[in-house]
Every structure is written in C-alpha cells, then in structure tokens.
C-alpha cells in the first residue's frame, strides 16, 4: 500500500481540471449491460473503482476499450450472470449490476457487498424494489440470486430514505420491465440524473427527471448510448475546501458549480470568496475562516461525502462548529486522526463539536474511508511540518491524479510505498 507525505503550511495557488465523477461513471458503465452495440461514455475517470466495474463486466462477456477519457463498452455476448465475491468485496457499488443484468438476462447472481467502514449500508431497498417488479429472490451463501421467469413487470417502490444506488438499480431494472414502475422518494443526486439522461438517450421512457418521483414506462429494447459523465462534484468540493483549509486561491475548471448549492452557501458563510461561472469556479481565503454548522442531507442538502473534509476546515476556524451526520452512522473515523494533528473535536451521538485551533501539526495518521482520507489530506496541507497518511489506497479510488493536481497547486506532496 502507498502512503502520502505532505510537507504542509503552504498556501495553494493555481488552476486544476476536475475529472468526471466516479459515482456517476459507475452506474453509466453498469447501464451498458442493458443493450447490445458499442456504448460511448465520455469523461470517465481512470480510477481503481472504474477499473473494477469494467473487470466485473468482462466476467459477464463484455468488451471495452479506452480512448483518452472516452470509454467504449460492448455487451453483445453476455454469457455469465454471476458477480463473484472477489470483485464485489473490493467495491460495494458492484451491486449496480444486479438491476441491469436481471432486466437483460432474466437472471442475476451477485455477491452481497457485506459490511463497510462507514456503517451497515444495507441493500434492502434494492431487493424490495426488484421484488415489487415480480423478481424471485434467493439469499444463499452470501449471494443474492434474482430471477424473473418471463419478464420483470412494472411495480412501485417507496424508499424510506432516498438511496442513490437503490434508485439507480431500480431505474435500470424498470426500463425494460413490462408496464409502468414508480420510484417514490427517489434520490435526486446529479449522478442519478446523469443516468436518467443516458437511459432516455437509449430509448427509455422516464418521467420526473430531477424529482423525487420517477415514473418509468418499460420498453421492449434499448439502443446503445453516447453520454458524458458529469464533473465530479465531490472532487470539486474537496479542492474548494482544501484551499479554505490551507489558504491561497485557485480556479477549478471543467466542473459544474450548480451541483454544489449547499457547500457554496456554507463556504461563503465561512468567509471564503467564491466566484462561479457555468463550468469553472474560483475560490480564495482572504482571512481565517469563521465557524459554521452543517448537517448532512440527501441532495440538494449538504453531501455526506464532504463532511469529513469540512471538519478539517472547521478545525482551523475562529469558534465552535457543530457538524451533524444524518446519512451514515459511522462516518466520524477521521475525528481520532484529526485529533492526532491537534484538532479539538468531541463527538456527541451523530454530531461532532469542533473548536477551532490556531494551528494543526503534522503527524502520522491513517486513512480509513475515502472521504476521511481527503479530510486528512486537507489538514496535512495546512499543518506545520510533515504529515504521513498511511493506507491511502482509498484516495486512489476516488481522486484521479490527486498528487499531480495538488502539486499543480504548489503543494509539497508525494506518494511513497509503505
Ligand atoms: N439505505 C438503506 N437500505 C438500502 C440502501 C440504503 O437503509 O437498501 C440507507 C443507507 O444505510 C443510508 C441511506 O440509505 O443511510 C443512503 O444511502 P445510499 O443508498 O444513498 O448510499 P449508496 O447508494 O450506497 C452512494 C455513494 C456514496 C455516498 C452515498 C450518499 C455511489 C457508488 N456511492 O452510496 O459514495 O456517500 O450515496 O450520498 O454512488 C463514496 O463515493 O465514497 C461513497 C461512499
């Protein structure tokens, strides 16, 4: 495994390009299972997770090639419908193949994703939705086997809380089902809308784009797609917050500021200067940041995937900040590591109370989940001295060329073998 070495206390300055979104690219790639022909997906980041889902598709008989950031995928001769534990265990989002495989092949067997560092993360909504569309489900030996004798039929599913991959999985199953399906309390994340747009371009009939009620009129077959992956709003947010934490000013290009409504309001309230244009954003930190409170919510609320990074920023604020996590029950693992760097944080239930300090100090810390790693990265950039973040394979999963981009902003950062 690699570790990241950051020689901190240096302001960031410069311009970087934001990559395509991992969490949008994964469902877009899974959706290629729905129709034969070459699908073309632009702006696909080259990350461990995108490589994993392509490896999974290969085991079903798919072919693919990459031309720069454009991915071409062909799923004409599918000859296997089983997603093995070996691949699924390395990436929870592998569950995204369940809906499309079942819709196209009438059968799918997918290893259950199992536990996860950020909480229990069940898949009961995915399974209930498929059941409501007439699928028979069998849970045995850690695998879910789903089958639909003739065809899936339209069904209605209500999510107790909006689920991103749950909405995506049910959407992909419903587009080829017989009749009408309705997803109530659907997730409205931009990644879901990106998938809706891909499916519509393939000939799917979907109403309610960008709303929490999606109605899908099943069609008999679909055509191959050409679609562009949306810019990564979490990568964008991570660099905006990093500039706030370390100081300096930067321009992020090829992004979509309109996908970060809650973050931009909060960062302005903290005193950052943010100038948005249609596909770029400028950020600078003129003075020490003010403390702000945040509570994570489904889109368009404050994203859980930026909570850890914002906590690093608040560690250096002028006062007291309350950060409440409402999506995942175990997403404060960065707290212990930030405290090793001098942060003052107390956890009270699902809230963290952060008292701003004047300075963080470099330390040896360990990355836990993906976003916790990004939080420690931000703290390391601001800290006096050297920070060593071990187990950074999580960061490689999410951030395309992170070291290169940080170096382009003037950070003294390098990757070393552990
Ligand atoms: N939930 C259930 N049952 C289900 C599904 C979800 O109870 O069947 C609950 C979850 O436990 C959670 C809430 O619903 O409390 C929302 O979870 P959601 O299903 O939306 O999460 P997800 O689809 O598994 C995606 C992202 C995550 C991101 C969350 C929240 C992908 C591949 N993953 O996960 O991203 O944190 O939405 O926005 O899209 C990451 O990239 O690091 C990451 C974890």
Coordinates of C-alpha atoms and ligand atoms in Angstrom, one line a residue, residues 22-23 26 92-93 96 118 120-126 161-166 168 189 233 304-305 326-329 331 369-371 397-398, ligand 1:
X22 CA -16.7 8.3 -10.1
X23 CA -20.2 7.8 -8.7
X26 CA -20.1 3.6 -12.2
X92 CA -19.7 -2.0 -2.8
X93 CA -21.1 -0.3 -5.9
X96 CA -25.3 -1.8 -9.5
X118 CA -18.9 3.8 7.1
X120 CA -24.0 -1.2 7.9
X121 CA -25.2 0.1 4.5
X122 CA -27.9 -2.5 3.7
X123 CA -29.3 -3.2 0.2
X124 CA -32.9 -4.0 1.4
X125 CA -34.4 -1.2 -0.8
X126 CA -32.7 -2.6 -3.9
X161 CA -34.9 7.5 2.8
X162 CA -33.6 8.4 -0.7
X163 CA -31.0 5.9 -1.8
X164 CA -28.6 6.8 -4.6
X165 CA -27.6 3.4 -5.9
X166 CA -31.0 2.0 -4.9
X168 CA -30.1 3.7 -10.0
X189 CA -28.4 13.4 -6.8
X233 CA -18.9 17.4 -7.5
X304 CA -22.1 13.4 3.4
X305 CA -19.2 12.9 1.1
X326 CA -27.5 12.0 9.2
X327 CA -26.8 9.6 6.4
X328 CA -24.2 7.1 7.7
X329 CA -23.9 6.0 11.3
X331 CA -18.7 8.3 9.4
X369 CA -12.6 5.6 4.3
X370 CA -12.3 7.5 1.1
X371 CA -13.6 10.9 2.3
X397 CA -10.1 5.0 -5.6
X398 CA -11.6 8.5 -5.8
Ligands
LIG1 N1 -30.1 2.5 2.8 C1 -30.9 1.6 3.3 N2 -31.2 0.5 2.6 C2 -30.8 0.4 1.3 C3 -30.0 1.4 0.7 C4 -29.6 2.5 1.5 O1 -31.3 1.6 4.5 O2 -31.1 -0.6 0.6 C5 -29.7 3.7 3.6 C6 -28.2 3.8 3.9 O3 -27.8 3.0 5.0 C7 -28.0 5.3 4.2 C8 -29.0 5.9 3.2 O4 -30.0 4.9 2.9 O5 -28.4 5.6 5.5 C9 -28.5 6.5 1.9 O6 -27.6 5.6 1.3 P1 -27.4 5.4 -0.2 O7 -28.1 4.1 -0.7 O8 -27.9 6.7 -0.9 O9 -25.9 5.2 -0.4 P2 -25.2 4.4 -1.6 O10 -26.0 4.5 -2.8 O11 -24.7 3.1 -1.1 C10 -23.9 6.5 -2.7 C11 -22.5 6.8 -3.0 C12 -21.8 7.1 -1.7 C13 -22.4 8.3 -1.0 C14 -23.9 8.0 -0.7 C15 -24.7 9.1 -0.2 C16 -22.1 5.5 -5.0 C17 -21.4 4.4 -5.7 N3 -21.9 5.7 -3.7 O12 -23.9 5.3 -1.8 O13 -20.4 7.4 -2.0 O14 -21.8 8.5 0.3 O15 -24.5 7.6 -2.0 O16 -24.7 10.2 -1.0 O17 -22.8 6.3 -5.6 C18 -18.1 7.3 -1.8 O18 -18.0 7.6 -3.0 O19 -17.1 7.3 -1.1 C19 -19.4 7.0 -1.3 C20 -19.5 6.3 -0.1

